[in-house]
Amino acid sequence: QRGRARGGPSGDGACAWTTGLAWALSLALVVGGGAGDLHAQSILGRVVDAESDSPVVGAVVLLLDGAGDRLDAKLTAEDGSFGFVGPMGRPYRLRAEMIGRRGVELGPFTLDGDARHELRLPAEPIRLGGLDVTGEERCSVDPESARAVYTVWAEVEKALRATEVTRSSTTHRYRIVEYDRWRERRSLDIVAESSNQRVVVGDERPFSSLPPDEIEAEGYVTIDGEEVWIYGPSAEVLLSPYFLRMHCFTLGRDSSRPGWITLEFEPVDGHDVPELRGVLWIDETSAQLQALEFEYVNLPRELVRGDYTGSMQFRRLDDGGLIVNDWWLRSPHPMNRDRLREQAGSVLEVLPGR
């Protein structure tokens, strides 16, 4: 949807306006599985701790087909329960995962009627604190030499999937504040600012992002005459095979944020379309994704140089859901080469869903 600048706690911190700028941070959930089939049956169950038998709240349960492709995803409720609907006679699998813990998978099984399943999530935590992260790198070759990178990246993927599922849920509403700012290009001083507050539902989709294959082929920036469109990284893009294949990753630590691991990424050599370079911040104790910061590289020559950067801060909700709590992005000013436009926002309050 063009012509309005909007953002949201579900990761849709995006901007698009008719002057020619767009930033899409849509966290799209791909859902399938034939819920409208006349012969559909319920797939019910719950996730419990493998040691204590207590319910696991906020785990992500994935409904997979027989080949392991995702059909649907849900967060477990306070009693650890989840539910799906699917047509009979097809093979299914279930996988439960939670940030900082090892996952568990059940199946394949064929749905011949309403089914109930229990998934016992291993209690042993995944420990990132003991990883030797200095200089560990993954760049398309010899993955065995970079097991630490893959261990951390697996936790990032869990967080992104949890954000997707939270976004698709109507369990919560969010009171957010959005800012539209003009900044001086060199000093970054704010010269003008407006703000707006509103309440959004988790599944609101004010913007769409480019599909991963288009991002891979054309990049995050497109220019059409006088119009410049800048897109941000959606969860669909970050979770796609393209992102892992076309970026190098390096693990490290930063003394400014003790207790957090950094996972830096940059485009592989030879991938010269407008791309992203950035860093993911992960808590090494909980394995929770804390933040994503990025900048645009390989920009078209027609684009005036500037501090074109973005950031997302993640927040875990009491029920285990994960949202983008704070976000901003700096883009070219549509009419003034000496200024940047910044769209920012924050979640002020989490409200019960309707």
mmCIF file of C-alpha atoms in Angstrom:
data_model
loop_
_atom_site.group_PDB
_atom_site.id
_atom_site.type_symbol
_atom_site.label_atom_id
_atom_site.label_comp_id
_atom_site.label_asym_id
_atom_site.label_seq_id
_atom_site.Cartn_x
_atom_site.Cartn_y
_atom_site.Cartn_z
ATOM 1 C CA GLN A 1 0.000 0.000 0.000
ATOM 2 C CA ARG A 2 1.588 3.244 -1.143
ATOM 3 C CA GLY A 3 0.956 6.786 -0.040
ATOM 4 C CA ARG A 4 1.173 6.378 3.734
ATOM 5 C CA ALA A 5 4.026 5.799 6.163
ATOM 6 C CA ARG A 6 3.249 3.320 8.905
ATOM 7 C CA GLY A 7 4.986 0.808 11.156
ATOM 8 C CA GLY A 8 4.086 -1.749 13.780
ATOM 9 C CA PRO A 9 5.272 -3.938 16.631
ATOM 10 C CA SER A 10 4.965 -7.119 14.637
ATOM 11 C CA GLY A 11 7.948 -6.270 12.517
ATOM 12 C CA ASP A 12 6.069 -4.240 9.912
ATOM 13 C CA GLY A 13 8.195 -1.194 10.675
ATOM 14 C CA ALA A 14 7.950 -0.080 7.095
ATOM 15 C CA CYS A 15 7.587 3.087 5.157
ATOM 16 C CA ALA A 16 6.129 3.878 1.792
ATOM 17 C CA TRP A 17 5.074 7.243 0.493
ATOM 18 C CA THR A 18 4.164 8.739 -2.853
ATOM 19 C CA THR A 19 7.286 10.881 -2.940
ATOM 20 C CA GLY A 20 9.128 7.734 -3.880
ATOM 21 C CA LEU A 21 10.560 6.111 -0.725
ATOM 22 C CA ALA A 22 9.552 2.763 0.686
ATOM 23 C CA TRP A 23 10.844 0.592 3.463
ATOM 24 C CA ALA A 24 9.044 -2.709 3.908
ATOM 25 C CA LEU A 25 9.599 -4.752 7.056
ATOM 26 C CA SER A 26 6.659 -7.057 6.668
ATOM 27 C CA LEU A 27 6.965 -10.257 8.647
ATOM 28 C CA ALA A 28 4.897 -12.506 6.411
ATOM 29 C CA LEU A 29 3.570 -15.878 7.605
ATOM 30 C CA VAL A 30 3.091 -18.485 4.908
ATOM 31 C CA VAL A 31 0.054 -20.513 5.841
ATOM 32 C CA GLY A 32 -1.356 -23.550 4.042
ATOM 33 C CA GLY A 33 -2.987 -26.813 4.832
ATOM 34 C CA GLY A 34 -6.559 -26.683 3.490
ATOM 35 C CA ALA A 35 -8.463 -25.376 6.502
ATOM 36 C CA GLY A 36 -11.538 -25.067 4.317
ATOM 37 C CA ASP A 37 -11.574 -28.713 3.222
ATOM 38 C CA LEU A 38 -14.904 -30.434 3.890
ATOM 39 C CA HIS A 39 -13.043 -33.423 5.341
ATOM 40 C CA ALA A 40 -10.702 -31.402 7.547
ATOM 41 C CA GLN A 41 -10.011 -32.662 11.046
ATOM 42 C CA SER A 42 -8.396 -31.183 14.125
ATOM 43 C CA ILE A 43 -4.775 -31.728 15.032
ATOM 44 C CA LEU A 44 -4.621 -30.937 18.726
ATOM 45 C CA GLY A 45 -1.935 -31.318 21.323
ATOM 46 C CA ARG A 46 0.279 -29.743 23.911
ATOM 47 C CA VAL A 47 3.946 -29.189 24.566
ATOM 48 C CA VAL A 48 5.356 -30.179 27.957
ATOM 49 C CA ASP A 49 8.731 -30.120 29.600
ATOM 50 C CA ALA A 50 10.368 -33.517 29.150
ATOM 51 C CA GLU A 51 11.562 -33.616 32.759
ATOM 52 C CA SER A 52 8.850 -31.918 34.821
ATOM 53 C CA ASP A 53 5.793 -32.599 32.613
ATOM 54 C CA SER A 54 4.802 -28.964 33.135
ATOM 55 C CA PRO A 55 3.265 -27.108 30.167
ATOM 56 C CA VAL A 56 5.606 -25.062 27.998
ATOM 57 C CA VAL A 57 4.147 -21.624 27.283
ATOM 58 C CA GLY A 58 5.125 -19.694 24.164
ATOM 59 C CA ALA A 59 6.747 -22.539 22.234
ATOM 60 C CA VAL A 60 6.395 -22.386 18.456
ATOM 61 C CA VAL A 61 4.690 -25.480 17.042
ATOM 62 C CA LEU A 62 5.104 -26.033 13.305
ATOM 63 C CA LEU A 63 2.697 -28.144 11.274
ATOM 64 C CA LEU A 64 4.686 -29.734 8.447
ATOM 65 C CA ASP A 65 3.687 -31.871 5.498
ATOM 66 C CA GLY A 66 5.191 -35.280 4.866
ATOM 67 C CA ALA A 67 8.180 -33.725 3.102
ATOM 68 C CA GLY A 68 8.911 -31.407 6.015
ATOM 69 C CA ASP A 69 7.600 -28.190 4.419
ATOM 70 C CA ARG A 70 5.769 -25.798 6.712
ATOM 71 C CA LEU A 71 1.990 -25.551 6.462
ATOM 72 C CA ASP A 72 1.115 -23.551 9.574
ATOM 73 C CA ALA A 73 2.543 -22.414 12.911
ATOM 74 C CA LYS A 74 1.112 -21.542 16.335
ATOM 75 C CA LEU A 75 2.310 -20.421 19.765
ATOM 76 C CA THR A 76 1.375 -22.678 22.678
ATOM 77 C CA ALA A 77 -1.101 -21.296 25.212
ATOM 78 C CA GLU A 78 -0.737 -21.089 28.990
ATOM 79 C CA ASP A 79 -1.560 -24.776 29.327
ATOM 80 C CA GLY A 80 0.902 -25.688 26.568
ATOM 81 C CA SER A 81 -1.888 -26.457 24.111
ATOM 82 C CA PHE A 82 -2.006 -25.857 20.359
ATOM 83 C CA GLY A 83 -4.378 -26.716 17.547
ATOM 84 C CA PHE A 84 -4.433 -26.962 13.758
ATOM 85 C CA VAL A 85 -6.922 -28.056 11.130
ATOM 86 C CA GLY A 86 -5.945 -30.154 8.123
ATOM 87 C CA PRO A 87 -7.506 -32.434 5.513
ATOM 88 C CA MET A 88 -7.610 -36.160 6.197
ATOM 89 C CA GLY A 89 -5.507 -38.775 4.472
ATOM 90 C CA ARG A 90 -2.312 -36.719 4.221
ATOM 91 C CA PRO A 91 0.951 -37.286 6.081
ATOM 92 C CA TYR A 92 1.913 -34.650 8.656
ATOM 93 C CA ARG A 93 4.699 -33.885 11.063
ATOM 94 C CA LEU A 94 4.775 -31.678 14.146
ATOM 95 C CA ARG A 95 7.816 -29.825 15.407
ATOM 96 C CA ALA A 96 8.029 -27.810 18.627
ATOM 97 C CA GLU A 97 10.822 -25.341 19.215
ATOM 98 C CA MET A 98 11.683 -22.666 21.731
ATOM 99 C CA ILE A 99 14.489 -20.158 21.805
ATOM 100 C CA GLY A 100 17.350 -21.461 23.908
ATOM 101 C CA ARG A 101 16.154 -25.077 23.942
ATOM 102 C CA ARG A 102 16.490 -28.046 21.644
ATOM 103 C CA GLY A 103 13.463 -28.851 19.541
ATOM 104 C CA VAL A 104 11.450 -32.036 19.184
ATOM 105 C CA GLU A 105 9.659 -33.523 16.167
ATOM 106 C CA LEU A 106 6.825 -36.034 15.884
ATOM 107 C CA GLY A 107 5.739 -38.008 12.829
ATOM 108 C CA PRO A 108 5.111 -38.581 10.092
ATOM 109 C CA PHE A 109 1.517 -39.538 10.854
ATOM 110 C CA THR A 110 -1.642 -39.725 8.757
ATOM 111 C CA LEU A 111 -4.723 -37.843 9.855
ATOM 112 C CA ASP A 112 -7.655 -40.271 9.899
ATOM 113 C CA GLY A 113 -9.704 -38.320 12.435
ATOM 114 C CA ASP A 114 -9.260 -35.788 15.211
ATOM 115 C CA ALA A 115 -5.800 -36.395 16.660
ATOM 116 C CA ARG A 116 -4.156 -35.385 19.931
ATOM 117 C CA HIS A 117 -0.405 -35.370 20.417
ATOM 118 C CA GLU A 118 2.048 -34.575 23.173
ATOM 119 C CA LEU A 119 5.447 -33.163 22.340
ATOM 120 C CA ARG A 120 8.025 -33.402 25.104
ATOM 121 C CA LEU A 121 10.489 -30.562 24.787
ATOM 122 C CA PRO A 122 13.988 -31.378 26.080
ATOM 123 C CA ALA A 123 14.784 -29.412 29.216
ATOM 124 C CA GLU A 124 18.495 -29.028 28.520
ATOM 125 C CA PRO A 125 19.242 -25.456 27.396
ATOM 126 C CA ILE A 126 21.368 -24.535 24.414
ATOM 127 C CA ARG A 127 24.397 -22.772 25.842
ATOM 128 C CA LEU A 128 25.931 -20.051 23.714
ATOM 129 C CA GLY A 129 28.169 -18.703 26.475
ATOM 130 C CA GLY A 130 30.687 -21.494 26.022
ATOM 131 C CA LEU A 131 31.125 -20.993 22.289
ATOM 132 C CA ASP A 132 34.485 -19.813 21.014
ATOM 133 C CA VAL A 133 33.089 -17.021 18.852
ATOM 134 C CA THR A 134 36.228 -15.047 18.026
ATOM 135 C CA GLY A 135 36.757 -15.150 14.287
ATOM 136 C CA GLU A 136 34.268 -17.953 13.658
ATOM 137 C CA GLU A 137 32.995 -17.429 10.114
ATOM 138 C CA ARG A 138 30.665 -18.974 7.575
ATOM 139 C CA CYS A 139 30.972 -17.904 3.983
ATOM 140 C CA SER A 140 29.514 -20.562 1.682
ATOM 141 C CA VAL A 141 32.387 -23.076 2.138
ATOM 142 C CA ASP A 142 33.315 -25.728 4.684
ATOM 143 C CA PRO A 143 30.302 -25.391 7.037
ATOM 144 C CA GLU A 144 31.799 -27.952 9.426
ATOM 145 C CA SER A 145 34.494 -25.443 10.347
ATOM 146 C CA ALA A 146 31.876 -22.947 11.457
ATOM 147 C CA ARG A 147 29.518 -24.982 13.654
ATOM 148 C CA ALA A 148 29.338 -22.121 16.156
ATOM 149 C CA VAL A 149 27.901 -19.825 13.491
ATOM 150 C CA TYR A 150 25.204 -22.336 12.613
ATOM 151 C CA THR A 151 24.371 -22.884 16.292
ATOM 152 C CA VAL A 152 23.760 -19.161 16.780
ATOM 153 C CA TRP A 153 21.968 -18.775 13.455
ATOM 154 C CA ALA A 154 19.548 -21.561 14.421
ATOM 155 C CA GLU A 155 18.485 -19.513 17.464
ATOM 156 C CA VAL A 156 18.046 -16.426 15.278
ATOM 157 C CA GLU A 157 15.776 -18.431 12.975
ATOM 158 C CA LYS A 158 13.669 -19.552 15.952
ATOM 159 C CA ALA A 159 13.270 -15.916 17.020
ATOM 160 C CA LEU A 160 12.226 -14.818 13.539
ATOM 161 C CA ARG A 161 9.663 -17.629 13.316
ATOM 162 C CA ALA A 162 8.322 -16.667 16.753
ATOM 163 C CA THR A 163 7.964 -13.072 15.529
ATOM 164 C CA GLU A 164 6.078 -14.291 12.457
ATOM 165 C CA VAL A 165 3.662 -16.355 14.533
ATOM 166 C CA THR A 166 3.095 -13.534 17.039
ATOM 167 C CA ARG A 167 2.411 -11.190 14.168
ATOM 168 C CA SER A 168 -0.266 -13.484 12.719
ATOM 169 C CA SER A 169 -2.052 -13.785 16.057
ATOM 170 C CA THR A 170 -4.892 -11.578 17.289
ATOM 171 C CA THR A 171 -4.103 -12.363 20.929
ATOM 172 C CA HIS A 172 -2.732 -8.865 21.453
ATOM 173 C CA ARG A 173 -3.270 -5.301 20.368
ATOM 174 C CA TYR A 174 -0.491 -2.727 20.573
ATOM 175 C CA ARG A 175 -0.545 0.981 21.309
ATOM 176 C CA ILE A 176 2.340 2.396 19.319
ATOM 177 C CA VAL A 177 3.866 5.778 18.629
ATOM 178 C CA GLU A 178 5.346 6.566 15.221
ATOM 179 C CA TYR A 179 7.767 9.346 14.366
ATOM 180 C CA ASP A 180 8.486 11.005 11.051
ATOM 181 C CA ARG A 181 11.723 12.984 11.257
ATOM 182 C CA TRP A 182 13.931 15.066 8.971
ATOM 183 C CA ARG A 183 17.619 14.963 9.817
ATOM 184 C CA GLU A 184 20.613 16.873 8.545
ATOM 185 C CA ARG A 185 22.576 14.541 6.289
ATOM 186 C CA ARG A 186 26.004 15.151 7.866
ATOM 187 C CA SER A 187 25.324 15.950 11.537
ATOM 188 C CA LEU A 188 22.117 13.855 11.817
ATOM 189 C CA ASP A 189 20.581 16.659 13.892
ATOM 190 C CA ILE A 190 16.761 16.580 13.895
ATOM 191 C CA VAL A 191 15.345 19.607 12.069
ATOM 192 C CA ALA A 192 11.668 18.580 12.035
ATOM 193 C CA GLU A 193 9.568 15.890 13.671
ATOM 194 C CA SER A 194 5.962 14.758 13.813
ATOM 195 C CA SER A 195 4.440 11.878 15.780
ATOM 196 C CA ASN A 196 1.267 9.864 15.878
ATOM 197 C CA GLN A 197 -0.193 7.295 18.266
ATOM 198 C CA ARG A 198 -2.551 4.492 17.312
ATOM 199 C CA VAL A 199 -3.647 0.996 18.305
ATOM 200 C CA VAL A 200 -2.884 -1.887 15.940
ATOM 201 C CA VAL A 201 -3.791 -5.574 15.885
ATOM 202 C CA GLY A 202 -1.024 -8.134 15.509
ATOM 203 C CA ASP A 203 -2.113 -9.311 12.083
ATOM 204 C CA GLU A 204 -2.302 -5.848 10.509
ATOM 205 C CA ARG A 205 -0.327 -5.695 7.253
ATOM 206 C CA PRO A 206 -0.021 -2.063 6.156
ATOM 207 C CA PHE A 207 2.902 -2.841 3.852
ATOM 208 C CA SER A 208 4.305 -5.696 1.835
ATOM 209 C CA SER A 209 7.904 -6.624 1.168
ATOM 210 C CA LEU A 210 9.532 -7.913 -1.961
ATOM 211 C CA PRO A 211 9.790 -11.710 -2.173
ATOM 212 C CA PRO A 212 13.228 -13.191 -1.451
ATOM 213 C CA ASP A 213 13.845 -14.107 -5.089
ATOM 214 C CA GLU A 214 13.261 -10.492 -6.159
ATOM 215 C CA ILE A 215 15.519 -9.202 -3.391
ATOM 216 C CA GLU A 216 18.226 -11.617 -4.506
ATOM 217 C CA ALA A 217 17.916 -10.580 -8.142
ATOM 218 C CA GLU A 218 17.344 -6.815 -7.826
ATOM 219 C CA GLY A 219 18.431 -5.912 -4.308
ATOM 220 C CA TYR A 220 16.852 -3.721 -1.643
ATOM 221 C CA VAL A 221 16.850 -0.508 -3.693
ATOM 222 C CA THR A 222 15.058 0.197 -6.971
ATOM 223 C CA ILE A 223 15.078 3.427 -8.967
ATOM 224 C CA ASP A 224 12.326 4.276 -11.450
ATOM 225 C CA GLY A 225 12.890 7.700 -12.943
ATOM 226 C CA GLU A 226 12.607 10.182 -10.085
ATOM 227 C CA GLU A 227 11.344 7.582 -7.639
ATOM 228 C CA VAL A 228 13.622 5.675 -5.263
ATOM 229 C CA TRP A 229 12.273 2.681 -3.367
ATOM 230 C CA ILE A 230 14.242 1.298 -0.418
ATOM 231 C CA TYR A 231 13.110 -1.973 1.171
ATOM 232 C CA GLY A 232 14.068 -3.441 4.521
ATOM 233 C CA PRO A 233 14.625 -7.088 5.524
ATOM 234 C CA SER A 234 11.397 -8.973 6.187
ATOM 235 C CA ALA A 235 11.436 -12.140 8.268
ATOM 236 C CA GLU A 236 10.543 -14.062 5.114
ATOM 237 C CA VAL A 237 13.711 -12.717 3.480
ATOM 238 C CA LEU A 238 15.912 -13.368 6.510
ATOM 239 C CA LEU A 239 14.606 -16.936 6.802
ATOM 240 C CA SER A 240 14.961 -17.705 3.100
ATOM 241 C CA PRO A 241 17.784 -19.845 1.708
ATOM 242 C CA TYR A 242 18.917 -16.781 -0.266
ATOM 243 C CA PHE A 243 19.960 -14.847 2.835
ATOM 244 C CA LEU A 244 22.120 -17.625 4.225
ATOM 245 C CA ARG A 245 23.563 -18.451 0.820
ATOM 246 C CA MET A 246 24.417 -14.881 -0.244
ATOM 247 C CA HIS A 247 25.914 -13.546 3.011
ATOM 248 C CA CYS A 248 29.033 -14.210 5.031
ATOM 249 C CA PHE A 249 28.618 -14.382 8.818
ATOM 250 C CA THR A 250 31.147 -13.713 11.550
ATOM 251 C CA LEU A 251 30.678 -14.282 15.280
ATOM 252 C CA GLY A 252 32.146 -11.974 17.872
ATOM 253 C CA ARG A 253 31.568 -9.961 21.015
ATOM 254 C CA ASP A 254 31.385 -6.238 21.730
ATOM 255 C CA SER A 255 32.582 -4.787 25.016
ATOM 256 C CA SER A 256 29.855 -2.139 24.853
ATOM 257 C CA ARG A 257 27.205 -4.842 25.357
ATOM 258 C CA PRO A 258 28.560 -7.464 27.746
ATOM 259 C CA GLY A 259 26.765 -10.790 27.709
ATOM 260 C CA TRP A 260 25.681 -10.450 24.099
ATOM 261 C CA ILE A 261 27.088 -12.262 21.074
ATOM 262 C CA THR A 262 27.319 -10.478 17.734
ATOM 263 C CA LEU A 263 26.590 -12.189 14.440
ATOM 264 C CA GLU A 264 27.784 -9.854 11.703
ATOM 265 C CA PHE A 265 26.739 -10.391 8.100
ATOM 266 C CA GLU A 266 27.771 -8.956 4.747
ATOM 267 C CA PRO A 267 27.075 -9.898 1.123
ATOM 268 C CA VAL A 268 29.336 -12.445 -0.515
ATOM 269 C CA ASP A 269 31.865 -11.246 -3.089
ATOM 270 C CA GLY A 270 30.379 -10.781 -6.529
ATOM 271 C CA HIS A 271 26.821 -10.127 -5.326
ATOM 272 C CA ASP A 272 26.742 -6.496 -6.432
ATOM 273 C CA VAL A 273 23.053 -5.573 -6.230
ATOM 274 C CA PRO A 274 21.984 -3.168 -3.424
ATOM 275 C CA GLU A 275 22.406 -5.271 -0.310
ATOM 276 C CA LEU A 276 22.567 -5.209 3.484
ATOM 277 C CA ARG A 277 25.495 -5.364 5.872
ATOM 278 C CA GLY A 278 24.705 -5.535 9.544
ATOM 279 C CA VAL A 279 24.822 -7.247 12.894
ATOM 280 C CA LEU A 280 22.457 -9.383 14.944
ATOM 281 C CA TRP A 281 22.752 -9.178 18.746
ATOM 282 C CA ILE A 282 21.980 -12.340 20.742
ATOM 283 C CA ASP A 283 21.930 -12.797 24.516
ATOM 284 C CA GLU A 284 24.426 -15.587 25.184
ATOM 285 C CA THR A 285 22.595 -16.788 28.328
ATOM 286 C CA SER A 286 19.019 -17.000 27.009
ATOM 287 C CA ALA A 287 19.910 -17.266 23.269
ATOM 288 C CA GLN A 288 17.269 -14.573 22.721
ATOM 289 C CA LEU A 289 17.587 -12.313 19.675
ATOM 290 C CA GLN A 290 17.859 -8.769 21.015
ATOM 291 C CA ALA A 291 18.447 -6.499 18.049
ATOM 292 C CA LEU A 292 19.151 -6.185 14.341
ATOM 293 C CA GLU A 293 21.122 -3.231 12.975
ATOM 294 C CA PHE A 294 21.932 -2.819 9.286
ATOM 295 C CA GLU A 295 23.149 -0.479 6.572
ATOM 296 C CA TYR A 296 22.784 -0.470 2.807
ATOM 297 C CA VAL A 297 25.772 -1.238 0.595
ATOM 298 C CA ASN A 298 26.349 -1.495 -3.167
ATOM 299 C CA LEU A 299 24.004 1.456 -3.670
ATOM 300 C CA PRO A 300 23.284 2.839 -7.144
ATOM 301 C CA ARG A 301 25.473 5.743 -8.208
ATOM 302 C CA GLU A 302 22.405 7.911 -8.746
ATOM 303 C CA LEU A 303 21.665 7.787 -5.028
ATOM 304 C CA VAL A 304 23.254 10.556 -2.956
ATOM 305 C CA ARG A 305 25.561 9.105 -0.302
ATOM 306 C CA GLY A 306 24.115 9.122 3.189
ATOM 307 C CA ASP A 307 23.629 7.298 6.469
ATOM 308 C CA TYR A 308 21.037 4.860 5.131
ATOM 309 C CA THR A 309 20.660 2.551 8.084
ATOM 310 C CA GLY A 310 18.002 0.763 10.106
ATOM 311 C CA SER A 311 17.443 -0.943 13.445
ATOM 312 C CA MET A 312 14.963 -3.245 15.166
ATOM 313 C CA GLN A 313 14.839 -4.051 18.884
ATOM 314 C CA PHE A 314 13.045 -7.256 19.880
ATOM 315 C CA ARG A 315 10.946 -7.867 22.995
ATOM 316 C CA ARG A 316 9.688 -11.093 24.540
ATOM 317 C CA LEU A 317 6.093 -10.951 25.809
ATOM 318 C CA ASP A 318 4.859 -12.632 28.973
ATOM 319 C CA ASP A 319 3.066 -15.326 26.964
ATOM 320 C CA GLY A 320 6.213 -16.179 25.015
ATOM 321 C CA GLY A 321 5.398 -14.157 21.910
ATOM 322 C CA LEU A 322 8.109 -12.038 20.307
ATOM 323 C CA ILE A 323 7.615 -8.581 18.800
ATOM 324 C CA VAL A 324 9.678 -5.777 17.336
ATOM 325 C CA ASN A 325 9.373 -3.218 20.127
ATOM 326 C CA ASP A 326 11.394 -0.355 18.621
ATOM 327 C CA TRP A 327 12.400 0.362 15.044
ATOM 328 C CA TRP A 328 13.787 3.066 12.768
ATOM 329 C CA LEU A 329 15.098 3.519 9.265
ATOM 330 C CA ARG A 330 16.904 6.422 7.549
ATOM 331 C CA SER A 331 16.281 6.999 3.866
ATOM 332 C CA PRO A 332 16.956 9.711 1.283
ATOM 333 C CA HIS A 333 14.889 12.874 1.566
ATOM 334 C CA PRO A 334 12.641 13.008 -1.522
ATOM 335 C CA MET A 335 13.280 16.690 -2.238
ATOM 336 C CA ASN A 336 16.312 17.850 -0.235
ATOM 337 C CA ARG A 337 19.722 16.309 -0.887
ATOM 338 C CA ASP A 338 21.091 17.728 2.379
ATOM 339 C CA ARG A 339 18.624 15.896 4.582
ATOM 340 C CA LEU A 340 17.567 12.366 5.469
ATOM 341 C CA ARG A 341 14.130 11.066 6.308
ATOM 342 C CA GLU A 342 13.803 8.840 9.374
ATOM 343 C CA GLN A 343 10.764 6.784 10.276
ATOM 344 C CA ALA A 344 10.772 5.393 13.794
ATOM 345 C CA GLY A 345 8.364 3.825 16.219
ATOM 346 C CA SER A 346 7.937 2.117 19.584
ATOM 347 C CA VAL A 347 5.395 -0.051 21.339
ATOM 348 C CA LEU A 348 4.023 1.900 24.284
ATOM 349 C CA GLU A 349 1.591 -0.676 25.632
ATOM 350 C CA VAL A 350 0.552 -4.276 24.972
ATOM 351 C CA LEU A 351 -3.237 -4.694 25.220
ATOM 352 C CA PRO A 352 -5.490 -7.784 25.246
ATOM 353 C CA GLY A 353 -6.770 -8.839 21.856
ATOM 354 C CA ARG A 354 -10.372 -8.483 20.881
#
